[in-house]
Amino acid sequence: KNEVEQSPQNLTAQEGEFITINCSYSVGISALHWLQQHPGGGIVSLFMLSSGKKKHGRLIATINIQEKHSSLHITASHPRDSAVYICAVSGDSNYQLIWGAGTKLIIKP
Amino acid sequence: DAGVTQSPTHLIKTRGQQVTLRCSPKSGHDTVSWYQQALGQGPQFIFQYYEEEERQRGNFPDRFSGHQFPNYSSELNVNALLLGDSALYLCASSRTSGGALVYNEQFFGPGTRLTVL
């Protein structure tokens, strides 16, 4: 079993829909990261969370430390949100990021 | 602030050659991590540099080596290139707070796409 699990693996939605991507982890962490990668492109860090909730524009990220679960929400989705969204965790005794497999999101106009 | 920069953007090499990739961290950052991302795969941790030393290493052979300079910039060197080394190489910078295991937000560069023929 992977230490970081994401769901769904693929998600296709219509423009304007509310999007939720989930991440569960099984290791102790110091922080959880949500990152975005467009096809052929580099990685952009969206959020780093250690507790609670963060909001940036139409993006909202939440984390429940007790349940070892985080969600990334996109409100009023737009075709430009189409990308791979990756959940990664910083272990509490490890410097490297442990990566989820990513969720490929396609927003259709 | 230029953020994290990497050079070159693209690179084509042949098997057996050696390559050097470069990364300049975001201003104020002192820690550089390198990742390899094969096509269609998630990034794999190569190693991390802090205070000019390799602090942690992933499961990569000794053909992969690195260096960090006093200005915190870093190089990734790969010797004896194999076809399987073709990938996007990502650099990420962060700030280590007093050397403690406090992991601050990582900023990623645009990557260097290496093709080995």
PDB file of C-alpha atoms in Angstrom, chain B residues 25-100:
ATOM      1  CA  PRO B  25      17.035  28.737  -5.486  1.00  0.00           C
ATOM      2  CA  LYS B  26      14.484  31.347  -4.606  1.00  0.00           C
ATOM      3  CA  SER B  27      15.936  34.325  -2.780  1.00  0.00           C
ATOM      4  CA  GLY B  28      16.242  33.593   0.938  1.00  0.00           C
ATOM      5  CA  HIS B  29      16.204  29.821   0.473  1.00  0.00           C
ATOM      6  CA  ASP B  30      19.148  27.690   1.524  1.00  0.00           C
ATOM      7  CA  THR B  31      18.035  24.158   0.682  1.00  0.00           C
ATOM      8  CA  VAL B  32      17.840  22.544  -2.737  1.00  0.00           C
ATOM      9  CA  SER B  33      16.178  19.241  -3.602  1.00  0.00           C
ATOM     10  CA  TRP B  34      16.392  17.434  -6.915  1.00  0.00           C
ATOM     11  CA  TYR B  35      13.707  15.178  -8.387  1.00  0.00           C
ATOM     12  CA  GLN B  36      13.500  13.016 -11.492  1.00  0.00           C
ATOM     13  CA  GLN B  37      10.148  12.715 -13.227  1.00  0.00           C
ATOM     14  CA  ALA B  38       9.876  10.160 -15.993  1.00  0.00           C
ATOM     15  CA  LEU B  39       7.105  10.632 -18.545  1.00  0.00           C
ATOM     16  CA  GLY B  40       3.737   9.785 -17.032  1.00  0.00           C
ATOM     17  CA  GLN B  41       5.220   9.120 -13.599  1.00  0.00           C
ATOM     18  CA  GLY B  42       5.375  11.026 -10.354  1.00  0.00           C
ATOM     19  CA  PRO B  43       8.591  12.736  -9.256  1.00  0.00           C
ATOM     20  CA  GLN B  44      11.243  10.602  -7.566  1.00  0.00           C
ATOM     21  CA  PHE B  45      13.507  12.170  -4.942  1.00  0.00           C
ATOM     22  CA  ILE B  46      17.183  12.146  -5.943  1.00  0.00           C
ATOM     23  CA  PHE B  47      18.839  14.087  -3.123  1.00  0.00           C
ATOM     24  CA  GLN B  48      18.753  17.240  -1.047  1.00  0.00           C
ATOM     25  CA  TYR B  49      21.547  19.709  -0.345  1.00  0.00           C
ATOM     26  CA  TYR B  50      21.886  21.983   2.650  1.00  0.00           C
ATOM     27  CA  GLU B  51      24.974  23.807   3.879  1.00  0.00           C
ATOM     28  CA  GLU B  52      26.847  22.532   0.822  1.00  0.00           C
ATOM     29  CA  GLU B  53      26.376  18.919   1.865  1.00  0.00           C
ATOM     30  CA  GLU B  54      24.127  16.126   0.693  1.00  0.00           C
ATOM     31  CA  ARG B  55      21.649  15.822   3.543  1.00  0.00           C
ATOM     32  CA  GLN B  56      19.534  12.970   2.240  1.00  0.00           C
ATOM     33  CA  ARG B  57      19.547  10.733  -0.803  1.00  0.00           C
ATOM     34  CA  GLY B  58      16.902   8.734  -2.572  1.00  0.00           C
ATOM     35  CA  ASN B  59      17.339   5.414  -4.313  1.00  0.00           C
ATOM     36  CA  PHE B  60      19.568   6.567  -7.163  1.00  0.00           C
ATOM     37  CA  PRO B  61      22.941   5.126  -8.233  1.00  0.00           C
ATOM     38  CA  ASP B  62      26.249   6.877  -7.680  1.00  0.00           C
ATOM     39  CA  ARG B  63      26.151   8.048 -11.301  1.00  0.00           C
ATOM     40  CA  PHE B  64      23.950  10.797  -9.908  1.00  0.00           C
ATOM     41  CA  SER B  65      25.937  13.318  -7.919  1.00  0.00           C
ATOM     42  CA  GLY B  66      25.466  16.877  -6.883  1.00  0.00           C
ATOM     43  CA  HIS B  67      26.984  19.942  -5.421  1.00  0.00           C
ATOM     44  CA  GLN B  68      25.816  23.034  -3.617  1.00  0.00           C
ATOM     45  CA  PHE B  69      27.734  26.288  -3.785  1.00  0.00           C
ATOM     46  CA  PRO B  70      28.155  28.966  -1.094  1.00  0.00           C
ATOM     47  CA  ASN B  71      25.468  31.062  -2.813  1.00  0.00           C
ATOM     48  CA  TYR B  72      23.070  28.079  -2.331  1.00  0.00           C
ATOM     49  CA  SER B  73      22.827  27.300  -6.046  1.00  0.00           C
ATOM     50  CA  SER B  74      23.194  23.662  -6.945  1.00  0.00           C
ATOM     51  CA  GLU B  75      24.267  21.336  -9.715  1.00  0.00           C
ATOM     52  CA  LEU B  76      23.107  17.842 -10.572  1.00  0.00           C
ATOM     53  CA  ASN B  77      25.597  15.711 -12.455  1.00  0.00           C
ATOM     54  CA  VAL B  78      24.766  12.463 -14.185  1.00  0.00           C
ATOM     55  CA  ASN B  79      27.563  10.295 -15.562  1.00  0.00           C
ATOM     56  CA  ALA B  80      27.433   7.454 -18.078  1.00  0.00           C
ATOM     57  CA  LEU B  81      23.954   8.401 -19.267  1.00  0.00           C
ATOM     58  CA  LEU B  82      21.457   5.647 -19.958  1.00  0.00           C
ATOM     59  CA  LEU B  83      18.321   5.796 -22.081  1.00  0.00           C
ATOM     60  CA  GLY B  84      16.332   5.445 -18.861  1.00  0.00           C
ATOM     61  CA  ASP B  85      17.743   8.712 -17.569  1.00  0.00           C
ATOM     62  CA  SER B  86      15.503  10.577 -20.021  1.00  0.00           C
ATOM     63  CA  ALA B  87      13.167  12.586 -17.822  1.00  0.00           C
ATOM     64  CA  LEU B  88      12.173  15.989 -16.515  1.00  0.00           C
ATOM     65  CA  TYR B  89      14.569  16.986 -13.737  1.00  0.00           C
ATOM     66  CA  LEU B  90      13.001  19.255 -11.180  1.00  0.00           C
ATOM     67  CA  CYS B  91      14.729  21.411  -8.638  1.00  0.00           C
ATOM     68  CA  ALA B  92      12.945  22.652  -5.547  1.00  0.00           C
ATOM     69  CA  SER B  93      14.158  25.169  -3.025  1.00  0.00           C
ATOM     70  CA  SER B  94      13.108  25.695   0.548  1.00  0.00           C
ATOM     71  CA  ARG B  95      14.339  27.237   3.740  1.00  0.00           C
ATOM     72  CA  THR B  96      15.568  25.085   6.560  1.00  0.00           C
ATOM     73  CA  SER B  97      14.791  26.820   9.823  1.00  0.00           C
ATOM     74  CA  GLY B  98      17.887  26.558  11.990  1.00  0.00           C
ATOM     75  CA  GLY B  99      18.653  23.083  10.664  1.00  0.00           C
ATOM     76  CA  ALA B 100      15.706  21.533  12.499  1.00  0.00           C
TER      77      ALA B 100
END
